Coordinates of C-alpha atoms in Angstrom, one line a residue:
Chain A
X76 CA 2.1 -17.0 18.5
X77 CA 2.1 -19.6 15.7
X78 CA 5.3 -18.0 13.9
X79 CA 6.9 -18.2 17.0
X80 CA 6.1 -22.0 17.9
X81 CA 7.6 -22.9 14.3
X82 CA 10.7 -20.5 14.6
X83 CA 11.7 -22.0 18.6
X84 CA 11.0 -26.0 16.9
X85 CA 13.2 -24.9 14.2
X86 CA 15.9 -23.7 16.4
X87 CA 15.5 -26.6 18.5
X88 CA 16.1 -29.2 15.8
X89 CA 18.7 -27.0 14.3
X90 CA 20.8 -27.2 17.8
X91 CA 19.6 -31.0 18.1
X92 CA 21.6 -31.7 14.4
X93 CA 24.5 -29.4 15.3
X94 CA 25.1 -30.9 18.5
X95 CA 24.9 -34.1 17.3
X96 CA 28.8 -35.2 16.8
X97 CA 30.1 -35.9 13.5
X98 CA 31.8 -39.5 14.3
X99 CA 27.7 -40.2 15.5
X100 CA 26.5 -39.6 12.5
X101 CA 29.3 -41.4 10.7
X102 CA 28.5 -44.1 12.7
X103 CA 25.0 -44.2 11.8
X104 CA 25.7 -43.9 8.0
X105 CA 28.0 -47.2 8.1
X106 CA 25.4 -49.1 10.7
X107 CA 22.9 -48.5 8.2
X108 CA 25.2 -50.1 5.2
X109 CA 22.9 -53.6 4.8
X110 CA 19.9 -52.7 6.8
X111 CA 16.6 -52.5 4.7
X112 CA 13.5 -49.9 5.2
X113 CA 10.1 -49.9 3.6
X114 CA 8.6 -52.7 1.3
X115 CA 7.8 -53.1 -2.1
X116 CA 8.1 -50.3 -4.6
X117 CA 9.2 -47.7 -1.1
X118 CA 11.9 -50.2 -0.2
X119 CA 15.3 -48.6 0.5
X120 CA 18.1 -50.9 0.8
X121 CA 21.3 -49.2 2.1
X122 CA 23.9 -50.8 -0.5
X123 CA 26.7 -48.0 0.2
X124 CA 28.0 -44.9 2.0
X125 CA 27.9 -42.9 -1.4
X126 CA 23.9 -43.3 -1.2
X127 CA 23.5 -41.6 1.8
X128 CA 24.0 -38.0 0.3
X129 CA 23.1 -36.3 3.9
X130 CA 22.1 -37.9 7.6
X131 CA 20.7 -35.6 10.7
X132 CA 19.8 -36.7 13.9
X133 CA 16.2 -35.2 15.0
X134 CA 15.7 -37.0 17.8
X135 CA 17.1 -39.2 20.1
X136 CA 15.8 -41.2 23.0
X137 CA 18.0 -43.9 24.9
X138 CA 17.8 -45.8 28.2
X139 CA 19.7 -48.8 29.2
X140 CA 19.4 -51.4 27.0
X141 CA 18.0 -49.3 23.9
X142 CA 18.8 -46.6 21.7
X143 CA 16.6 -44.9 19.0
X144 CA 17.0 -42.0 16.3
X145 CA 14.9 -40.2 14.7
X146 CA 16.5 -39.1 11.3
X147 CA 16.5 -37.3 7.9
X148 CA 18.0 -38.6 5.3
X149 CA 18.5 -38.0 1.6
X150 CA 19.2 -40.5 -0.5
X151 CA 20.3 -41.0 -4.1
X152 CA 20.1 -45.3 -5.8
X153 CA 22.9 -44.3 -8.1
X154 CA 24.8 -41.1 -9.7
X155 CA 22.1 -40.6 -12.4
X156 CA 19.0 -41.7 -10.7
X157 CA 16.3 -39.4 -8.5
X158 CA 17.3 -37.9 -5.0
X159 CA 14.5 -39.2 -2.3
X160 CA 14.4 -36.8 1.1
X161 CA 13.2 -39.9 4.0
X162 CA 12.8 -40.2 7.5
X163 CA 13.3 -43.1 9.4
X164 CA 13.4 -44.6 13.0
X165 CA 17.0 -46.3 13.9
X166 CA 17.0 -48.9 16.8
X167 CA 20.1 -49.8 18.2
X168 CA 20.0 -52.7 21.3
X169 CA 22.7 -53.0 23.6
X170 CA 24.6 -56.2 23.7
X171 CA 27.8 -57.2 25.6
X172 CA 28.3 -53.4 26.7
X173 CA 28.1 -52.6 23.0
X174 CA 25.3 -50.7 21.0
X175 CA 24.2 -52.7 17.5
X176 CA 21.7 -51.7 15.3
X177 CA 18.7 -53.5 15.7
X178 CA 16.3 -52.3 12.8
X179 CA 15.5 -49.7 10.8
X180 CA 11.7 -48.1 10.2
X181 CA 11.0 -46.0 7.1
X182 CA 8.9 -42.7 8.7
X183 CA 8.5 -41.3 5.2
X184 CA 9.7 -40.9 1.8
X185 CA 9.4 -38.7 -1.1
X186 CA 11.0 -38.1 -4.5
X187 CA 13.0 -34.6 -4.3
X188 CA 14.5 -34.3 -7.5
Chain B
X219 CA 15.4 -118.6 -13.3
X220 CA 14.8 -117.4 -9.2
X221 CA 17.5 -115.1 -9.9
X222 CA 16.9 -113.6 -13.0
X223 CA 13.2 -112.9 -10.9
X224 CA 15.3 -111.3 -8.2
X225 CA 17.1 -109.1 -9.9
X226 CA 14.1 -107.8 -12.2
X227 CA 12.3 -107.1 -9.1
X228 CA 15.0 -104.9 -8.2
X229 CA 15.3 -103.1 -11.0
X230 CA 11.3 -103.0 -11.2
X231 CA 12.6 -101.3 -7.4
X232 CA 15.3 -99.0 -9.0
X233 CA 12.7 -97.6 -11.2
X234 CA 9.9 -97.0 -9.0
X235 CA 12.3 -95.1 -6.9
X236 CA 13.9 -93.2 -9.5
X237 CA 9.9 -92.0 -11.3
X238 CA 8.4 -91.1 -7.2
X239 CA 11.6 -88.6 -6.6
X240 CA 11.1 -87.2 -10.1
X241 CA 7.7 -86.7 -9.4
X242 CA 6.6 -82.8 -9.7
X243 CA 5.0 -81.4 -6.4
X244 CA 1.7 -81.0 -6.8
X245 CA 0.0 -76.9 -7.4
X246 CA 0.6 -75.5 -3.7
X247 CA 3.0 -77.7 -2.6
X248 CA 6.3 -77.1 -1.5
X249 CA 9.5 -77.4 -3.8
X250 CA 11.0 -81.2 -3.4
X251 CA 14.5 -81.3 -1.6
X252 CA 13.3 -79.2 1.0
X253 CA 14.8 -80.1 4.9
X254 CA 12.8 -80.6 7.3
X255 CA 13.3 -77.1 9.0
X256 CA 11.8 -75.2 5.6
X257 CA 9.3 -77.4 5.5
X258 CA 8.1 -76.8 8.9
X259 CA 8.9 -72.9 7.6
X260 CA 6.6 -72.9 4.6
X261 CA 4.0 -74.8 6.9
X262 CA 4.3 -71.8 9.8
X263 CA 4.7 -69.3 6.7
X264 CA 1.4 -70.7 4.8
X265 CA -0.4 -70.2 8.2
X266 CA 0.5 -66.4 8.2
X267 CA -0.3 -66.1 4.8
X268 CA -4.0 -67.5 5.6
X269 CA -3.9 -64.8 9.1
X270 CA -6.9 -63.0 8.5
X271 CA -6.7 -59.4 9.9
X272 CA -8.9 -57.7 12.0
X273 CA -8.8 -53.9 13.2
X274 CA -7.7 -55.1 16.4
X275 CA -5.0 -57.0 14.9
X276 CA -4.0 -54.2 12.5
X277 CA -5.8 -54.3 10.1
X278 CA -6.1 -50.9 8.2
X279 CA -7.5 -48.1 8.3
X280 CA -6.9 -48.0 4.8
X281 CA -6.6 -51.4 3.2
X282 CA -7.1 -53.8 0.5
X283 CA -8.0 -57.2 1.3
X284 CA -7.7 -58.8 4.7
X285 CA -5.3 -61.5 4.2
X286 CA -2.5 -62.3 1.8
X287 CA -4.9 -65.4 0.9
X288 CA -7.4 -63.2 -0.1
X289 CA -5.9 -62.2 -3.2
X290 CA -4.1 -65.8 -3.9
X291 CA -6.5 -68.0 -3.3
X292 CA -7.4 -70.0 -7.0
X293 CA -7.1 -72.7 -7.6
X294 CA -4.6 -73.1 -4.0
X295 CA -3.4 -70.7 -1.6
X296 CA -0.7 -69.0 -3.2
X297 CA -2.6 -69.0 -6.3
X298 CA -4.9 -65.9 -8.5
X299 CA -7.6 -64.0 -7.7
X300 CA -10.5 -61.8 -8.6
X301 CA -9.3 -58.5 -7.5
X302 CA -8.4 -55.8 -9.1
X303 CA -6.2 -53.0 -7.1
X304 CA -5.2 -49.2 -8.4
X305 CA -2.0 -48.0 -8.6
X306 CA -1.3 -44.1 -9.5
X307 CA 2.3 -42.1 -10.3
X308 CA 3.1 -39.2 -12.2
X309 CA 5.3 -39.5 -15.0
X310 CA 6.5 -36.1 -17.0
X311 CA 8.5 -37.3 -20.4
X312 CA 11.0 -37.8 -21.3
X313 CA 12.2 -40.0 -18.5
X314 CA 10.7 -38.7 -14.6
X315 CA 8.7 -40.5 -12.5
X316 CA 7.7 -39.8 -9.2
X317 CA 5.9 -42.7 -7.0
X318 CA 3.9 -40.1 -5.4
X319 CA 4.8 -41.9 -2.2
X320 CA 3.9 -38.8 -0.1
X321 CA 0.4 -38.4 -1.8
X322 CA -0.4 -41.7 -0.7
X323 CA 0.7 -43.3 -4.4
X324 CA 1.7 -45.9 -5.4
X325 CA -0.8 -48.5 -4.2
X326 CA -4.1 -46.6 -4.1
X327 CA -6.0 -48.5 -1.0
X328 CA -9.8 -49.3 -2.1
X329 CA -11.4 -50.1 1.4
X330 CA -11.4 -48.9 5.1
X331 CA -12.2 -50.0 8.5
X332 CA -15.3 -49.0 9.9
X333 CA -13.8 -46.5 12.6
X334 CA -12.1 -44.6 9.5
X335 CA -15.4 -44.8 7.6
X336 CA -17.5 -43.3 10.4
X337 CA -15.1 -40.2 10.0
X338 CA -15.9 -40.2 5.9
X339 CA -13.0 -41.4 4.3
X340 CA -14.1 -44.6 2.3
X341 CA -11.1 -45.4 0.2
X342 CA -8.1 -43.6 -0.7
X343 CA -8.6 -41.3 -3.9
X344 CA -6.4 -40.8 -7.0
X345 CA -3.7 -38.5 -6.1
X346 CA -4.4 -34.9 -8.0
X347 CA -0.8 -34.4 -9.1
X348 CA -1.0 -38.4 -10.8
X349 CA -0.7 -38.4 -14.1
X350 CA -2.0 -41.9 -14.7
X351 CA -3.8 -44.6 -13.1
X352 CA -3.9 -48.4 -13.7
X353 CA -5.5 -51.8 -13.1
X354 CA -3.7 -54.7 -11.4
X355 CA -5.1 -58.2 -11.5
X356 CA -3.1 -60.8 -8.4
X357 CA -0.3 -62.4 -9.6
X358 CA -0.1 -66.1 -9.0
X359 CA 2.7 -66.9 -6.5
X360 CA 4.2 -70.8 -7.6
X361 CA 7.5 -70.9 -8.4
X362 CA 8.8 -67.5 -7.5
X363 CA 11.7 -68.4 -4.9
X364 CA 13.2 -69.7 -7.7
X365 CA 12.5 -66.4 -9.7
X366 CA 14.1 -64.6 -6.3
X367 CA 17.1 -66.9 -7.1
X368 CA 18.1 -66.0 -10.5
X369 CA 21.1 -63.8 -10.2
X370 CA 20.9 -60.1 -11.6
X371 CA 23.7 -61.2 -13.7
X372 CA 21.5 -63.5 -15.6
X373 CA 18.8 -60.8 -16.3
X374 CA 21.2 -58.3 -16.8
X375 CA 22.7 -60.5 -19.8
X376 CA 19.2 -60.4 -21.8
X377 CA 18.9 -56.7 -22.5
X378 CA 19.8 -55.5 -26.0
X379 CA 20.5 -51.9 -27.1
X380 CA 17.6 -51.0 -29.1
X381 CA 17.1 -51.7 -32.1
X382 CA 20.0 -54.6 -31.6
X383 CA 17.9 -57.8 -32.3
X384 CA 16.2 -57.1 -36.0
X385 CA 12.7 -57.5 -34.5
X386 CA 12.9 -54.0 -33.2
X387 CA 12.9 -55.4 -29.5
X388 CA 14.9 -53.6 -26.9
X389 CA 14.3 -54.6 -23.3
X390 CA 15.8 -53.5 -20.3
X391 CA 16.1 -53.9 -16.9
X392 CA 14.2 -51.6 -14.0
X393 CA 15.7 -50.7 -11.2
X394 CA 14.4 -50.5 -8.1
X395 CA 14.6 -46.5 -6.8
X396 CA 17.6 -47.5 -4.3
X397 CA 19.8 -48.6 -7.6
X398 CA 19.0 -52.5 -7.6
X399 CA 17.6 -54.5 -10.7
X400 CA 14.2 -55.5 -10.1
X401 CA 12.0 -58.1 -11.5
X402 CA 8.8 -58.6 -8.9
X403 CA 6.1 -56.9 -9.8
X404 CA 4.1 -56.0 -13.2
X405 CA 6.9 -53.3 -14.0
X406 CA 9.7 -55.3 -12.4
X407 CA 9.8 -52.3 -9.7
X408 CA 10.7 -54.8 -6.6
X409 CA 14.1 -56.3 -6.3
X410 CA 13.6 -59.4 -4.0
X411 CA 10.6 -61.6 -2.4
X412 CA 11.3 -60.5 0.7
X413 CA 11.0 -56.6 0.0
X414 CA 7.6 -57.8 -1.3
X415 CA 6.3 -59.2 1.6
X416 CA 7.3 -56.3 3.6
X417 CA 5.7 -54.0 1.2
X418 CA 2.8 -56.0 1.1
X419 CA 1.1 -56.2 4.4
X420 CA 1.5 -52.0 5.1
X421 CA 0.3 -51.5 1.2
X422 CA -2.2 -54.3 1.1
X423 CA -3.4 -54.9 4.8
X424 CA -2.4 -51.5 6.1
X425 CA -0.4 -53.7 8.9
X426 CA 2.3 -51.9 10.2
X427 CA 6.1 -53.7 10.3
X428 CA 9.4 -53.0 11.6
X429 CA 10.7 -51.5 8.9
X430 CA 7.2 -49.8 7.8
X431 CA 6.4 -48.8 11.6
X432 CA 3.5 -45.8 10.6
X433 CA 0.5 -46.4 9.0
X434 CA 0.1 -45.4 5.3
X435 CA -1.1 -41.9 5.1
X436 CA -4.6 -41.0 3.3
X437 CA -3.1 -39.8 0.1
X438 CA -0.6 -37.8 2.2
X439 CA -2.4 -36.7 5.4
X440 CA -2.2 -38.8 8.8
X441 CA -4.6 -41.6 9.6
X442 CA -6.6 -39.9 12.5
X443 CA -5.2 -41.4 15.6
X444 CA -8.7 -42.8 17.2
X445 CA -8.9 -45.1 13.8
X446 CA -6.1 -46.8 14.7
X447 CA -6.3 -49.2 17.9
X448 CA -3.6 -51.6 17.4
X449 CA 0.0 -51.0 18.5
X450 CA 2.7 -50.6 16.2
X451 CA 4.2 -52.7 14.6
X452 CA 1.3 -54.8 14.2
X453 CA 3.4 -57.6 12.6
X454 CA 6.5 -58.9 13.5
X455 CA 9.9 -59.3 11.4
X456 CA 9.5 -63.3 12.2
X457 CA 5.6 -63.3 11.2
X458 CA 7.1 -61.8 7.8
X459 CA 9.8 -63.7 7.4
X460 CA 7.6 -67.0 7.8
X461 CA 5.5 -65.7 4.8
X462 CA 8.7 -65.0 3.2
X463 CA 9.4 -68.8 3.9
X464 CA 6.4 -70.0 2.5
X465 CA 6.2 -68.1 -0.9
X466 CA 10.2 -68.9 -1.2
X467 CA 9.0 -72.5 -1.0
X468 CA 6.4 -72.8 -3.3
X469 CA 6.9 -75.0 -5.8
X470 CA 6.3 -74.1 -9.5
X471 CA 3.2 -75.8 -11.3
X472 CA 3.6 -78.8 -12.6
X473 CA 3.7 -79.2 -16.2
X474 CA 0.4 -80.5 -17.9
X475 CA 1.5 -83.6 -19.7
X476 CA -1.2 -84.2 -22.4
X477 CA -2.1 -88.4 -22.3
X478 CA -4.2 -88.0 -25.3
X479 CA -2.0 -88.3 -28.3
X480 CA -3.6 -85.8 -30.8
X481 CA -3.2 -82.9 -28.0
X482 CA -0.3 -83.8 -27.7
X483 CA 1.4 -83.5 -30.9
X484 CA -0.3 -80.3 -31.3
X485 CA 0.9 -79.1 -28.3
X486 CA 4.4 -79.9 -29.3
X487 CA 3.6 -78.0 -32.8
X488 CA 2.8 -75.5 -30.6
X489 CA 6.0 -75.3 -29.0
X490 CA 7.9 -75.0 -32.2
X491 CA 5.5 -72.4 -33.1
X492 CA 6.3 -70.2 -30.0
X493 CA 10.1 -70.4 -31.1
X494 CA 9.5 -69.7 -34.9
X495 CA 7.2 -66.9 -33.9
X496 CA 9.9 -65.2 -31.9
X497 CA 7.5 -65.5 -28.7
X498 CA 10.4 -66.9 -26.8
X499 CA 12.8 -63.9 -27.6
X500 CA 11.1 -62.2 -24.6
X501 CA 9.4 -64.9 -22.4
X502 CA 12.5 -67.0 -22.2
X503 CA 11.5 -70.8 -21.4
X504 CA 14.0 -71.1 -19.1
X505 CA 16.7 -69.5 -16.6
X506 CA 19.3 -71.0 -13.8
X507 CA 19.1 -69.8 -10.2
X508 CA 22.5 -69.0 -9.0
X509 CA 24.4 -70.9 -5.9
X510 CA 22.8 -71.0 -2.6
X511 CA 22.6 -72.5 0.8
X512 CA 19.4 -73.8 0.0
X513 CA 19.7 -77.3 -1.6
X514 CA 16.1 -76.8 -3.2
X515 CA 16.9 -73.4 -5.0
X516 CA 20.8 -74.3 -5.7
X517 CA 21.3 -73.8 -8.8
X518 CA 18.0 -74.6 -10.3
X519 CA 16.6 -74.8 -13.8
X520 CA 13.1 -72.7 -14.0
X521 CA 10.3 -72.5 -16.1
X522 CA 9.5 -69.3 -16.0
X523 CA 8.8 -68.1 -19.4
X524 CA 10.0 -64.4 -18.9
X525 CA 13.4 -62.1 -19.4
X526 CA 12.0 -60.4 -16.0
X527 CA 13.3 -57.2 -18.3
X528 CA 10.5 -54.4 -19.3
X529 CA 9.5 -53.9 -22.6
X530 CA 7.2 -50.8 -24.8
X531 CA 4.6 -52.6 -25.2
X532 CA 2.3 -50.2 -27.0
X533 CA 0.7 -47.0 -26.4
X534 CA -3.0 -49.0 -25.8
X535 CA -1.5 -51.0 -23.3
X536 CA 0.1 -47.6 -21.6
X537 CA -0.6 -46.6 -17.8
X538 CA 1.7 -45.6 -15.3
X539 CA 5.1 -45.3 -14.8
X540 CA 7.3 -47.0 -12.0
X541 CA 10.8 -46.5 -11.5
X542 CA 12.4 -46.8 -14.9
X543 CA 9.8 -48.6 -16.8
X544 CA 7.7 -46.0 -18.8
X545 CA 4.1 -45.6 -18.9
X546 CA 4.2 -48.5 -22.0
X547 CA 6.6 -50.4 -20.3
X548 CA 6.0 -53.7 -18.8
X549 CA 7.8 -56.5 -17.5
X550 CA 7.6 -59.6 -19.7
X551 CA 4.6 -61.1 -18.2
X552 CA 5.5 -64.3 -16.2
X553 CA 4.0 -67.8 -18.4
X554 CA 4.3 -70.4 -15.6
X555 CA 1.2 -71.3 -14.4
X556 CA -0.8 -69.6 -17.1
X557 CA -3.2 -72.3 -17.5
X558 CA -4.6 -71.8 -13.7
X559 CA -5.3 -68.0 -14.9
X560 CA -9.3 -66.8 -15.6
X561 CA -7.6 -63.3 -16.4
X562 CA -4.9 -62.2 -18.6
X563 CA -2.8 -59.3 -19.2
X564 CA -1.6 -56.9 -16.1
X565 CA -5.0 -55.7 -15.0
X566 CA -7.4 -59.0 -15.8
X567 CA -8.8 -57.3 -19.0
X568 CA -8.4 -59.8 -21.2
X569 CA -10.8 -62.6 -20.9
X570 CA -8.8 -65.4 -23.3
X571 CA -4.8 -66.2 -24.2
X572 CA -5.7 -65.4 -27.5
X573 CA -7.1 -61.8 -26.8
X574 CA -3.8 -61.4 -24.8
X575 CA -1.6 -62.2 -27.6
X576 CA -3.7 -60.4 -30.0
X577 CA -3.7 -57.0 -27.3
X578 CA 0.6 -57.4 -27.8
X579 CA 1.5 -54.2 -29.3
X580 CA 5.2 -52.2 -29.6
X581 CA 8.1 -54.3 -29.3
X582 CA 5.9 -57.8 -29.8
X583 CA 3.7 -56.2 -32.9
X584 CA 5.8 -58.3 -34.8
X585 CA 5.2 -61.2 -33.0
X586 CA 1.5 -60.6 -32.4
X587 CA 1.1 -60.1 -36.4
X588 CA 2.7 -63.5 -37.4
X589 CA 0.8 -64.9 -34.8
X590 CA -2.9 -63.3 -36.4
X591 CA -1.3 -64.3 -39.5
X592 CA -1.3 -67.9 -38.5
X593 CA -4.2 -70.5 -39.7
X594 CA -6.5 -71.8 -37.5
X595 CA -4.8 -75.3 -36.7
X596 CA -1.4 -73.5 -36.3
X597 CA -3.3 -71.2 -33.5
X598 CA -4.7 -73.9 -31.9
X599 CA -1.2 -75.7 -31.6
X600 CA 0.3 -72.8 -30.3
X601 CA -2.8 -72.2 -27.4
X602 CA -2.4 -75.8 -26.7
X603 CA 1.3 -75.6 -25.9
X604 CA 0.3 -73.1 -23.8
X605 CA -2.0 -75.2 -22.1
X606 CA 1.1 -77.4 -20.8
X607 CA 2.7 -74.2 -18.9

C-alpha cells in the first residue's frame, strides 16, 4: 500500500514539473535574480541565472491577488564551489493586472556535492 | 578694546562649535550625521532588538536566548555577553565542508520551550556525521554598519598568495556558500548585516521570517507540530529590517583618551609596538567605507582593527570548518571595542589580552614570539595601547 502511495506522489509531481511550461520556469529563474533566502551562514542570494543549475515547480497555489510556488532548486555560488539541492516558497502579489515577486522563503537546504 | 572682546568671544564660539560636532558618540549611541528618519529607525530597531520572545510570540521550540539583547547586553545593548553557543560542520581534507544544514548544523540550539521539553527533546545534539564542534562567545555589535560598508574590493586587496609577505602570512577571503566575500561572523561566513539579522532570529530565537518561513528542524527531523503555536512567520521583514536599522546605526566605541600622562605615553609606545611587532599586518587599524546614500556611512574612515580575511591560526586553536575557512582558519578577530570585552578569543576562553596574544599560533607565531620576547615595560605599553581601542 505504502509502495504504491510513494510511486502515485511521484508520478504526480513528475506530471506537476512536466506540465509546468518552460517560459514559467524561465520566468521564475530571472524573478528570482536579486531576491535573498535564508539568513546567516544558509543565506542564498540569487546573484545570476548561471547559479540556478536546475528549477521545478512542485506546487502551485494562486487566487486573485496572490501566487505561490513551491520549488526545487539546485544551486551552485560559483563554477568551483559546492552544488546545494533547496527548496523554497515563491510569492508573487498581483499589482496593476501584473504578477511581481513578493518574497522568497528558504524550505530547506543541503550541500549535494 | 570692546571689539577685540567681541571677536574673541566668537572665536571662543567657533571653537566650541567645532570640539561638540567632533565629539565621539557615546558606547550605544547612534553614529553622528544621522537624519532624523534613521534616527527614529535605530530607536524603532533598538526596541526590536530589546523584543523579548515568548512561545506565543515565536519563540522556539528550539532556541538560544530569548532576545537579541540577551546576548548583547554589556556594558550597552548592542554590546557582549556571557554566552557561549555551539556550532558543528563536517569538514573532510583537503578542502570540503558541509554546514550540515540538513542535520540541524550549523548553529547547534542549546534550549527549548517547555511544550518541546514535555515531548523529551531538551536541546539540539551534535550532529553524528560532524566532524567538529566549537565554542562561540557574542560578538560586540558597535561599529559594524560601517564594517557592512567597506566594499569587497577593499578586503579583496588584502589577501596575499602564501608565503608572499616574508612573515609566512597568507590570508584570504571566505566566501559565503552562494559565491559572495564574507566578513560577519568568527569565520567571516556571512556577507552582509542584514543576512545576519535574518539568520539570526530563526538560528538564535527559533522565530520564523519571510525568507526562513519553517521552523529549524531538530538536527534534521520536523519540530512536532503541537510545539509550535505561533503562526508563521513569526516576525516580519519590517520588524527585521528595523533591527537591521539599529545595528547599521551603531556607532563605533569611542576611543579611550588617556588624561594621565604616563599612560599615555606608554600607550603611544604601545602603538608603535603593534606596528613594529607586525600586529597590524593582519588587524589593519583602519579601512574606508565605500560611497553611499547614507551621509553617516559615506565614505567613512573605521577603526576596525581587522583584514576581515581568515587566517591558519594554529592547529590548537582548530574547530570547525565554515565555507572556505578551514578548521584553523579564523577571521582576523575584530579590535574595536576590545576594552569592553571580559572574554577573548572566538569562544571566551581566554580570560586576559595577554593570554589571547600569547594563544596566537600559525600565521601570527611570529608575531606572538616577538611579542613573549618583549620585556615587561614593552608588554605593558603594548596592553595599554590596547586599552585605547
Amino acid at each position: 500500500m505504502k509502495i504504491i502511495t510513494l510511486l502515485m506522489t511521484i508520478l504526480a509531481v513528475g506530471s506537476f514539473a512536466a506540465a509546468t511550461p518552460a517560459s514559467e520556469i524561465n520566468r521564475l529563474k530571472s524573478d528570482l535574480i536579486g531576491q535573498c533566502m535564508g539568513g546567516r551562514e544558509k543565506c542564498w542570494k540569487f546573484q545570476s541565472l548561471d547559479q540556478i543549475k536546475e528549477l521545478s515547480v512542485k506546487n502551485k497555489t494562486e487566487d486573485p491577488q496572490k501566487r505561490v510556488y513551491t520549488i526545487a532548486l539546485r544551486l551552485q555560488g560559483t563554477k568551483d564551489s559546492a552544488k546545494y539541492g533547496a527548496e523554497a516558497r515563491v510569492e508573487y502579489v498581483k499589482t496593476n493586472l501584473e504578477w511581481k515577486i513578493k518574497q522568497v522563503g528558504l524550505l530547506s537546504l543541503r550541500k549535494v556535492e | 578694546m570692546k571689539e577685540r572682546s567681541v571677536l574673541g568671544a566668537l572665536l571662543l564660539g567657533v571653537v566650541l562649535c567645532a570640539c561638540k560636532s567632533a565629539k565621539q558618540p557615546e558606547l550605544g549611541e547612534p553614529l553622528a550625521d544621522l537624519t532624523q528618519a534613521q534616527r527614529a529607525q535605530f530607536d524603532e530597531g533598538k526596541k526590536v532588538f530589546q523584543r523579548v520572545f515568548e512561545p506565543k510570540d515565536g519563540l522556539g521550540p528550539l532556541f538560544n536566548s530569548t532576545s537579541c539583547a540577551e546576548c548583547h547586553e554589556q556594558p550597552v545593548v548592542g554590546g557582549v555577553g556571557d554566552e557561549i553557543e555551539i556550532h558543528a560542520t563536517r569538514f573532510l581534507a583537503p578542502n570540503s565542508c558541509d554546514p550540515l544544514f540538513q542535520e540541524g548544523g550549523p548553529v547547534i540550539q542549546q534550549d527549548a520551550t517547555p511544550l518541546l521539553r514535555a515531548k523529551g527533546i531538551e536541546k539540539e545534539q551534535i550532529p553524528p556525521s560532524a566532524t567538529s564542534q566549537a565554542r562561540r562567545s557574542t560578538p560586540p555589535l558597535f561599529g559594524f554598519g560601517l564594517v557592512d560598508a567597506i566594499p569587497e574590493s577593499a578586503i579583496l586587496s588584502h589577501e596575499r598568495r602564501h608565503g608572499a609577505y616574508r612573515d609566512g602570512i597568507a590570508g584570504h577571503a571566505n566566501r559565503t556558500i552562494d559565491g559572495r566575500v564574507g566578513r560577519f561572523g568568527r569565520k567571516a561566513a556571512v556577507a552582509t548585516l542584514s543576512d545576519f539579522n535574518a539568520g539570526a532570529f530563526p538560528q538564535e530565537m527559533g522565530v520564523t521570517t519571510p525568507s526562513s518561513p519553517v521552523e529549524e528542524t531538530i538536527n534534521g527531523t520536523p519540530v512536532p507540530p503541537d510545539t509550535d503555536p505561533a503562526p508563521d512567520p513569526e516576525i516580519t521583514a519590517e520588524d527585521i529590517d528595523k533591527v537591521t536599522a539599529f545595528t547599521r546605526f551603531l556607532a563605533p566605541p569611542p576611543r579611550q583618551v588617556f588624561t594621565n600622562h604616563t599612560n599615555r605615553s606608554l600607550a603611544r609606545r604601545g602603538q608603535k609596538l603593534f606596528a613594529r611587532l607586525e600586529c597590524a599586518v593582519c588587524h589593519i587599524p583602519k579601512m574606508k567605507t565605500g560611497p553611499t546614500g547614507i551621509k553617516a556611512l559615506d565614505r567613512k574612515t573605521v577603526a576596525l582593527y581587522s583584514d576581515l580575511l581568515v587566517h591558519d591560526m594554529g592547529a590548537a586553536l582548530a574547530d570547525i570548518c565554515l565555507g572556505q575557512a578551514h578548521p584553523s582558519d579564523f577571521r582576523t578577530e575584530l579590535l574595536m571595542g576590545l576594552r569592553f570585552r571580559e572574554k577573548f578569543l572566538h569562544d571566551g576562553s581566554a580570560k586576559t589580552v595577554q593570554e589571547a596574544i600569547e594563544r596566537h599560533g600559525g600565521e601570527a607565531q611570529n608575531a606572538r614570539d616577538r611579542f613573549k620576547a618583549l620585556g615587561d615595560k614593552d608588554k605593558k605599553a603594548l596592553l595599554k595601547f590596547l586599552e585605547t581601542i
